[in-house]
């Protein structure tokens, strides 16, 4: 089965073609900005609208296919920013109507998890999903039903990194700048550390770090923030591992690109005799391949696609409800 997949819930617009579980092509383009307000939904929607057709034509051309070779469409239906979601939904609708194809509405976060199963050999993992909008520890029951064991009580790790980066004068997205600056630090700054059982809170840490602006070196602020934020995460992961008894652990989502975070988790997992699984960087941040692979996964679990007229998008959508269409 050949799937044409679209992603566009936030900063990245992507188009991918999947044949069964094989990723044939995975194209993406990310919106970045230096403006002080950060990412504006209207601008992101415009970014996606101006690129999606061109990316689709390129994906078909590069895999020597036409729309006649495609069996089903997959699109990211949420959660995400309203305006970009509308762009993806409209494009998916038009293309499915025009070619009489059905569609799989894919939950973006579920896709971030499932890509690990198909590209990193994951089958019994505690998933650590860290991104711009989410920080969650998840287990998949029967490979289909997410159970959230722990999460942030306020802002997501990626969002905290982006806010700190913005205030320090870096562009959006800011996680990679924080990582680069942290490498050049030479002083460890004590900061607030907030873990509550299986959950964590990043807002106090962020507020504290922001107050250090102008008083401490940017490198040291970045380093202190990262060390505290990641150590908090490691504590809840360790607790979740002992509770769930999972044999594998895997990082997914954009923040998982952070090398320091990867190393911390790898070390902790090895100490506990848990297998650390690594998803290729190409599939960590937002991408359309994960949307296509998730659609294949649903198809394999006997879940049927929907007709074009039933298309929808949901800016707010809990992962536990990913099959509520
Ligand atoms: P969500 O999955 O919650 O909808 P998202 O769609 O915004 O999130 P992702 O691509 O999954 O997007 O994650 C983006 C986040 O990853 C941003 O907050 C960005 O700063 C962060 N990020 C990217 N690279 C790094 C890095 N090297 N270190 C830390 N964070 C990073
Ligand atoms: Fe994402």
mmCIF file of N, CA and C in Angstrom, residues 163-264:
data_model
loop_
_atom_site.group_PDB
_atom_site.id
_atom_site.type_symbol
_atom_site.label_atom_id
_atom_site.label_comp_id
_atom_site.label_asym_id
_atom_site.label_seq_id
_atom_site.Cartn_x
_atom_site.Cartn_y
_atom_site.Cartn_z
ATOM 1 N N UNK A 163 11.463 29.756 24.797
ATOM 2 C CA UNK A 163 11.219 31.040 25.472
ATOM 3 C C UNK A 163 12.511 31.617 26.016
ATOM 4 N N UNK A 164 13.318 30.752 26.607
ATOM 5 C CA UNK A 164 14.605 31.210 27.134
ATOM 6 C C UNK A 164 15.460 31.749 25.981
ATOM 7 N N UNK A 165 15.492 31.001 24.898
ATOM 8 C CA UNK A 165 16.294 31.398 23.739
ATOM 9 C C UNK A 165 15.840 32.754 23.198
ATOM 10 N N UNK A 166 14.524 32.940 23.140
ATOM 11 C CA UNK A 166 13.987 34.198 22.615
ATOM 12 C C UNK A 166 14.421 35.377 23.477
ATOM 13 N N UNK A 167 14.315 35.189 24.805
ATOM 14 C CA UNK A 167 14.710 36.272 25.719
ATOM 15 C C UNK A 167 16.205 36.550 25.666
ATOM 16 N N UNK A 168 16.971 35.529 25.349
ATOM 17 C CA UNK A 168 18.425 35.722 25.272
ATOM 18 C C UNK A 168 18.851 36.281 23.907
ATOM 19 N N UNK A 169 17.860 36.443 23.042
ATOM 20 C CA UNK A 169 18.131 37.080 21.754
ATOM 21 C C UNK A 169 18.465 36.130 20.614
ATOM 22 N N UNK A 170 18.212 34.820 20.809
ATOM 23 C CA UNK A 170 18.427 33.871 19.712
ATOM 24 C C UNK A 170 17.141 33.799 18.903
ATOM 25 N N UNK A 171 17.169 33.131 17.770
ATOM 26 C CA UNK A 171 15.954 33.002 16.951
ATOM 27 C C UNK A 171 15.100 31.823 17.379
ATOM 28 N N UNK A 172 14.037 31.573 16.587
ATOM 29 C CA UNK A 172 13.143 30.445 16.838
ATOM 30 C C UNK A 172 13.331 29.408 15.736
ATOM 31 N N UNK A 173 13.304 28.093 16.010
ATOM 32 C CA UNK A 173 13.287 27.484 17.340
ATOM 33 C C UNK A 173 14.646 27.592 18.037
ATOM 34 N N UNK A 174 14.613 27.657 19.366
ATOM 35 C CA UNK A 174 15.819 28.035 20.096
ATOM 36 C C UNK A 174 16.595 26.921 20.771
ATOM 37 N N UNK A 175 16.020 25.711 20.834
ATOM 38 C CA UNK A 175 16.680 24.614 21.556
ATOM 39 C C UNK A 175 18.122 24.379 21.135
ATOM 40 N N UNK A 176 18.348 24.431 19.829
ATOM 41 C CA UNK A 176 19.703 24.138 19.336
ATOM 42 C C UNK A 176 20.703 25.232 19.747
ATOM 43 N N UNK A 177 20.237 26.477 19.873
ATOM 44 C CA UNK A 177 21.144 27.556 20.307
ATOM 45 C C UNK A 177 21.516 27.369 21.773
ATOM 46 N N UNK A 178 20.513 26.985 22.588
ATOM 47 C CA UNK A 178 20.790 26.745 24.017
ATOM 48 C C UNK A 178 21.841 25.639 24.139
ATOM 49 N N UNK A 179 21.685 24.594 23.338
ATOM 50 C CA UNK A 179 22.634 23.480 23.387
ATOM 51 C C UNK A 179 24.049 23.953 23.028
ATOM 52 N N UNK A 180 24.159 24.739 21.983
ATOM 53 C CA UNK A 180 25.475 25.223 21.542
ATOM 54 C C UNK A 180 26.147 26.088 22.618
ATOM 55 N N UNK A 181 25.379 27.030 23.170
ATOM 56 C CA UNK A 181 25.943 27.918 24.195
ATOM 57 C C UNK A 181 26.312 27.147 25.460
ATOM 58 N N UNK A 182 25.479 26.168 25.836
ATOM 59 C CA UNK A 182 25.731 25.396 27.065
ATOM 60 C C UNK A 182 27.099 24.708 27.004
ATOM 61 N N UNK A 183 27.515 24.347 25.806
ATOM 62 C CA UNK A 183 28.809 23.655 25.634
ATOM 63 C C UNK A 183 29.974 24.550 26.026
ATOM 64 N N UNK A 184 29.754 25.876 25.968
ATOM 65 C CA UNK A 184 30.858 26.814 26.234
ATOM 66 C C UNK A 184 30.850 27.354 27.666
ATOM 67 N N UNK A 185 30.009 26.775 28.533
ATOM 68 C CA UNK A 185 29.897 27.283 29.911
ATOM 69 C C UNK A 185 31.112 26.899 30.741
ATOM 70 N N UNK A 186 31.406 27.713 31.763
ATOM 71 C CA UNK A 186 32.461 27.278 32.689
ATOM 72 C C UNK A 186 32.057 27.453 34.151
ATOM 73 N N UNK A 187 30.746 27.661 34.379
ATOM 74 C CA UNK A 187 30.288 27.808 35.748
ATOM 75 C C UNK A 187 28.923 27.120 35.882
ATOM 76 N N UNK A 188 28.741 26.403 36.977
ATOM 77 C CA UNK A 188 27.455 25.735 37.206
ATOM 78 C C UNK A 188 26.588 26.588 38.111
ATOM 79 N N UNK A 189 25.443 27.031 37.595
ATOM 80 C CA UNK A 189 24.533 27.870 38.386
ATOM 81 C C UNK A 189 23.426 27.005 38.979
ATOM 82 N N UNK A 190 23.220 27.131 40.282
ATOM 83 C CA UNK A 190 22.113 26.413 40.944
ATOM 84 C C UNK A 190 20.791 27.037 40.522
ATOM 85 N N UNK A 191 19.822 26.205 40.193
ATOM 86 C CA UNK A 191 18.490 26.707 39.777
ATOM 87 C C UNK A 191 17.398 25.853 40.410
ATOM 88 N N UNK A 192 16.138 26.300 40.350
ATOM 89 C CA UNK A 192 15.053 25.509 40.957
ATOM 90 C C UNK A 192 14.867 24.167 40.232
ATOM 91 N N UNK A 193 14.482 23.178 41.014
ATOM 92 C CA UNK A 193 14.319 21.817 40.513
ATOM 93 C C UNK A 193 12.957 21.333 41.012
ATOM 94 N N UNK A 194 11.990 21.142 40.085
ATOM 95 C CA UNK A 194 10.623 20.825 40.528
ATOM 96 C C UNK A 194 10.087 19.532 39.920
ATOM 97 N N UNK A 195 10.080 18.491 40.745
ATOM 98 C CA UNK A 195 9.513 17.211 40.334
ATOM 99 C C UNK A 195 8.417 16.872 41.324
ATOM 100 N N UNK A 196 7.251 16.439 40.789
ATOM 101 C CA UNK A 196 6.133 16.086 41.685
ATOM 102 C C UNK A 196 5.657 14.686 41.324
ATOM 103 N N UNK A 197 6.178 13.710 42.014
ATOM 104 C CA UNK A 197 5.819 12.323 41.711
ATOM 105 C C UNK A 197 6.300 11.974 40.318
ATOM 106 N N UNK A 198 5.366 11.650 39.426
ATOM 107 C CA UNK A 198 5.721 11.301 38.044
ATOM 108 C C UNK A 198 5.677 12.520 37.126
ATOM 109 N N UNK A 199 5.289 13.657 37.663
ATOM 110 C CA UNK A 199 5.155 14.856 36.834
ATOM 111 C C UNK A 199 6.251 15.876 37.129
ATOM 112 N N UNK A 200 6.407 16.818 36.220
ATOM 113 C CA UNK A 200 7.388 17.876 36.451
ATOM 114 C C UNK A 200 6.843 19.234 36.040
ATOM 115 N N UNK A 201 7.579 20.263 36.453
ATOM 116 C CA UNK A 201 7.129 21.614 36.168
ATOM 117 C C UNK A 201 8.342 22.441 35.747
ATOM 118 N N UNK A 202 8.233 23.094 34.592
ATOM 119 C CA UNK A 202 9.374 23.860 34.070
ATOM 120 C C UNK A 202 9.216 25.367 34.214
ATOM 121 N N UNK A 203 8.037 25.833 34.671
ATOM 122 C CA UNK A 203 7.834 27.278 34.651
ATOM 123 C C UNK A 203 8.699 28.005 35.692
ATOM 124 N N UNK A 204 8.880 27.394 36.872
ATOM 125 C CA UNK A 204 9.707 28.029 37.906
ATOM 126 C C UNK A 204 11.158 28.129 37.460
ATOM 127 N N UNK A 205 11.634 27.069 36.855
ATOM 128 C CA UNK A 205 13.011 27.036 36.352
ATOM 129 C C UNK A 205 13.202 28.107 35.272
ATOM 130 N N UNK A 206 12.227 28.218 34.385
ATOM 131 C CA UNK A 206 12.320 29.210 33.310
ATOM 132 C C UNK A 206 12.337 30.633 33.881
ATOM 133 N N UNK A 207 11.414 30.917 34.791
ATOM 134 C CA UNK A 207 11.348 32.262 35.382
ATOM 135 C C UNK A 207 12.678 32.611 36.046
ATOM 136 N N UNK A 208 13.225 31.652 36.772
ATOM 137 C CA UNK A 208 14.493 31.877 37.475
ATOM 138 C C UNK A 208 15.620 32.162 36.467
ATOM 139 N N UNK A 209 15.692 31.330 35.431
ATOM 140 C CA UNK A 209 16.758 31.489 34.433
ATOM 141 C C UNK A 209 16.648 32.850 33.731
ATOM 142 N N UNK A 210 15.413 33.274 33.459
ATOM 143 C CA UNK A 210 15.215 34.558 32.780
ATOM 144 C C UNK A 210 15.703 35.730 33.634
ATOM 145 N N UNK A 211 15.556 35.579 34.962
ATOM 146 C CA UNK A 211 15.991 36.662 35.861
ATOM 147 C C UNK A 211 17.506 36.798 35.906
ATOM 148 N N UNK A 212 18.206 35.776 35.463
ATOM 149 C CA UNK A 212 19.680 35.827 35.488
ATOM 150 C C UNK A 212 20.245 36.589 34.287
ATOM 151 N N UNK A 213 19.375 36.893 33.335
ATOM 152 C CA UNK A 213 19.799 37.607 32.128
ATOM 153 C C UNK A 213 20.432 38.946 32.521
ATOM 154 N N UNK A 214 21.598 39.187 32.022
ATOM 155 C CA UNK A 214 22.295 40.433 32.338
ATOM 156 C C UNK A 214 23.166 40.331 33.590
ATOM 157 N N UNK A 215 22.929 39.297 34.422
ATOM 158 C CA UNK A 215 23.712 39.136 35.657
ATOM 159 C C UNK A 215 24.757 38.042 35.512
ATOM 160 N N UNK A 216 24.412 37.013 34.747
ATOM 161 C CA UNK A 216 25.341 35.905 34.536
ATOM 162 C C UNK A 216 25.615 35.767 33.041
ATOM 163 N N UNK A 217 26.665 35.022 32.707
ATOM 164 C CA UNK A 217 26.994 34.817 31.291
ATOM 165 C C UNK A 217 25.936 33.935 30.623
ATOM 166 N N UNK A 218 25.610 34.286 29.389
ATOM 167 C CA UNK A 218 24.587 33.539 28.644
ATOM 168 C C UNK A 218 24.924 32.045 28.599
ATOM 169 N N UNK A 219 26.196 31.727 28.390
ATOM 170 C CA UNK A 219 26.630 30.328 28.317
ATOM 171 C C UNK A 219 26.287 29.584 29.602
ATOM 172 N N UNK A 220 26.532 30.239 30.734
ATOM 173 C CA UNK A 220 26.289 29.588 32.028
ATOM 174 C C UNK A 220 24.788 29.434 32.307
ATOM 175 N N UNK A 221 23.997 30.410 31.858
ATOM 176 C CA UNK A 221 22.535 30.313 32.029
ATOM 177 C C UNK A 221 22.021 29.111 31.222
ATOM 178 N N UNK A 222 22.490 29.011 29.985
ATOM 179 C CA UNK A 222 22.048 27.908 29.116
ATOM 180 C C UNK A 222 22.439 26.556 29.722
ATOM 181 N N UNK A 223 23.657 26.483 30.195
ATOM 182 C CA UNK A 223 24.157 25.229 30.765
ATOM 183 C C UNK A 223 23.354 24.856 32.017
ATOM 184 N N UNK A 224 23.178 25.819 32.927
ATOM 185 C CA UNK A 224 22.437 25.567 34.172
ATOM 186 C C UNK A 224 21.007 25.142 33.880
ATOM 187 N N UNK A 225 20.388 25.817 32.917
ATOM 188 C CA UNK A 225 19.006 25.489 32.565
ATOM 189 C C UNK A 225 18.915 24.056 32.040
ATOM 190 N N UNK A 226 19.777 23.736 31.086
ATOM 191 C CA UNK A 226 19.756 22.391 30.498
ATOM 192 C C UNK A 226 19.990 21.306 31.545
ATOM 193 N N UNK A 227 21.013 21.512 32.388
ATOM 194 C CA UNK A 227 21.345 20.480 33.378
ATOM 195 C C UNK A 227 20.183 20.223 34.327
ATOM 196 N N UNK A 228 19.541 21.290 34.798
ATOM 197 C CA UNK A 228 18.425 21.115 35.726
ATOM 198 C C UNK A 228 17.211 20.505 35.022
ATOM 199 N N UNK A 229 16.905 21.038 33.841
ATOM 200 C CA UNK A 229 15.715 20.559 33.117
ATOM 201 C C UNK A 229 15.855 19.073 32.777
ATOM 202 N N UNK A 230 17.048 18.682 32.327
ATOM 203 C CA UNK A 230 17.236 17.286 31.923
ATOM 204 C C UNK A 230 17.326 16.361 33.140
ATOM 205 N N UNK A 231 17.941 16.840 34.231
ATOM 206 C CA UNK A 231 18.041 16.005 35.442
ATOM 207 C C UNK A 231 16.637 15.731 36.000
ATOM 208 N N UNK A 232 15.769 16.743 35.947
ATOM 209 C CA UNK A 232 14.378 16.548 36.397
ATOM 210 C C UNK A 232 13.720 15.454 35.566
ATOM 211 N N UNK A 233 13.943 15.525 34.273
ATOM 212 C CA UNK A 233 13.348 14.533 33.378
ATOM 213 C C UNK A 233 13.887 13.135 33.699
ATOM 214 N N UNK A 234 15.195 13.036 33.928
ATOM 215 C CA UNK A 234 15.797 11.733 34.230
ATOM 216 C C UNK A 234 15.193 11.131 35.497
ATOM 217 N N UNK A 235 14.913 11.991 36.472
ATOM 218 C CA UNK A 235 14.337 11.465 37.720
ATOM 219 C C UNK A 235 12.966 10.813 37.464
ATOM 220 N N UNK A 236 12.106 11.488 36.712
ATOM 221 C CA UNK A 236 10.777 10.894 36.473
ATOM 222 C C UNK A 236 10.861 9.688 35.531
ATOM 223 N N UNK A 237 11.825 9.717 34.614
ATOM 224 C CA UNK A 237 11.992 8.570 33.714
ATOM 225 C C UNK A 237 12.408 7.344 34.528
ATOM 226 N N UNK A 238 13.324 7.546 35.460
ATOM 227 C CA UNK A 238 13.799 6.435 36.272
ATOM 228 C C UNK A 238 12.640 5.827 37.076
ATOM 229 N N UNK A 239 11.822 6.701 37.609
ATOM 230 C CA UNK A 239 10.667 6.241 38.381
ATOM 231 C C UNK A 239 9.694 5.485 37.471
ATOM 232 N N UNK A 240 9.450 6.030 36.287
ATOM 233 C CA UNK A 240 8.511 5.389 35.359
ATOM 234 C C UNK A 240 9.051 4.042 34.887
ATOM 235 N N UNK A 241 10.370 3.937 34.741
ATOM 236 C CA UNK A 241 10.954 2.661 34.315
ATOM 237 C C UNK A 241 10.753 1.597 35.390
ATOM 238 N N UNK A 242 10.955 1.992 36.640
ATOM 239 C CA UNK A 242 10.804 0.978 37.672
ATOM 240 C C UNK A 242 9.325 0.613 37.841
ATOM 241 N N UNK A 243 8.462 1.533 37.575
ATOM 242 C CA UNK A 243 7.031 1.271 37.695
ATOM 243 C C UNK A 243 6.518 0.403 36.536
ATOM 244 N N UNK A 244 6.915 0.743 35.322
ATOM 245 C CA UNK A 244 6.377 0.033 34.150
ATOM 246 C C UNK A 244 7.156 -1.233 33.808
ATOM 247 N N UNK A 245 8.398 -1.317 34.305
ATOM 248 C CA UNK A 245 9.266 -2.474 34.015
ATOM 249 C C UNK A 245 9.510 -2.655 32.512
ATOM 250 N N UNK A 246 9.533 -1.562 31.775
ATOM 251 C CA UNK A 246 9.791 -1.665 30.338
ATOM 252 C C UNK A 246 11.253 -2.020 30.095
ATOM 253 N N UNK A 247 11.504 -2.778 29.023
ATOM 254 C CA UNK A 247 12.878 -3.230 28.768
ATOM 255 C C UNK A 247 13.641 -2.257 27.872
ATOM 256 N N UNK A 248 12.901 -1.291 27.269
ATOM 257 C CA UNK A 248 13.544 -0.331 26.370
ATOM 258 C C UNK A 248 13.120 1.088 26.735
ATOM 259 N N UNK A 249 13.980 2.031 26.354
ATOM 260 C CA UNK A 249 13.609 3.425 26.530
ATOM 261 C C UNK A 249 14.001 4.168 25.252
ATOM 262 N N UNK A 250 13.139 5.102 24.822
ATOM 263 C CA UNK A 250 13.435 5.810 23.574
ATOM 264 C C UNK A 250 12.982 7.271 23.683
ATOM 265 N N UNK A 251 13.794 8.146 23.139
ATOM 266 C CA UNK A 251 13.485 9.581 23.109
ATOM 267 C C UNK A 251 12.882 9.921 21.760
ATOM 268 N N UNK A 252 11.840 10.741 21.763
ATOM 269 C CA UNK A 252 11.287 11.186 20.487
ATOM 270 C C UNK A 252 10.789 12.628 20.602
ATOM 271 N N UNK A 253 10.561 13.292 19.460
ATOM 272 C CA UNK A 253 10.199 14.713 19.468
ATOM 273 C C UNK A 253 11.450 15.557 19.256
ATOM 274 N N UNK A 254 11.241 16.821 18.916
ATOM 275 C CA UNK A 254 12.349 17.702 18.531
ATOM 276 C C UNK A 254 13.451 17.874 19.568
ATOM 277 N N UNK A 255 13.083 17.931 20.853
ATOM 278 C CA UNK A 255 14.104 18.146 21.892
ATOM 279 C C UNK A 255 15.047 16.940 21.991
ATOM 280 N N UNK A 256 14.580 15.791 21.505
ATOM 281 C CA UNK A 256 15.409 14.584 21.521
ATOM 282 C C UNK A 256 16.646 14.739 20.634
ATOM 283 N N UNK A 257 16.681 15.790 19.821
ATOM 284 C CA UNK A 257 17.880 16.045 19.002
ATOM 285 C C UNK A 257 19.057 16.458 19.879
ATOM 286 N N UNK A 258 18.781 16.858 21.122
ATOM 287 C CA UNK A 258 19.827 17.353 22.004
ATOM 288 C C UNK A 258 20.778 16.228 22.424
ATOM 289 N N UNK A 259 22.044 16.406 22.090
ATOM 290 C CA UNK A 259 23.061 15.384 22.344
ATOM 291 C C UNK A 259 23.275 15.141 23.840
ATOM 292 N N UNK A 260 23.245 16.215 24.607
ATOM 293 C CA UNK A 260 23.433 16.086 26.052
ATOM 294 C C UNK A 260 22.307 15.252 26.660
ATOM 295 N N UNK A 261 21.078 15.507 26.226
ATOM 296 C CA UNK A 261 19.931 14.749 26.719
ATOM 297 C C UNK A 261 20.056 13.273 26.308
ATOM 298 N N UNK A 262 20.445 13.040 25.060
ATOM 299 C CA UNK A 262 20.617 11.658 24.591
ATOM 300 C C UNK A 262 21.634 10.932 25.458
ATOM 301 N N UNK A 263 22.760 11.601 25.726
ATOM 302 C CA UNK A 263 23.815 10.945 26.511
ATOM 303 C C UNK A 263 23.372 10.657 27.939
ATOM 304 N N UNK A 264 22.648 11.606 28.542
ATOM 305 C CA UNK A 264 22.176 11.391 29.917
ATOM 306 C C UNK A 264 21.261 10.180 29.997
#
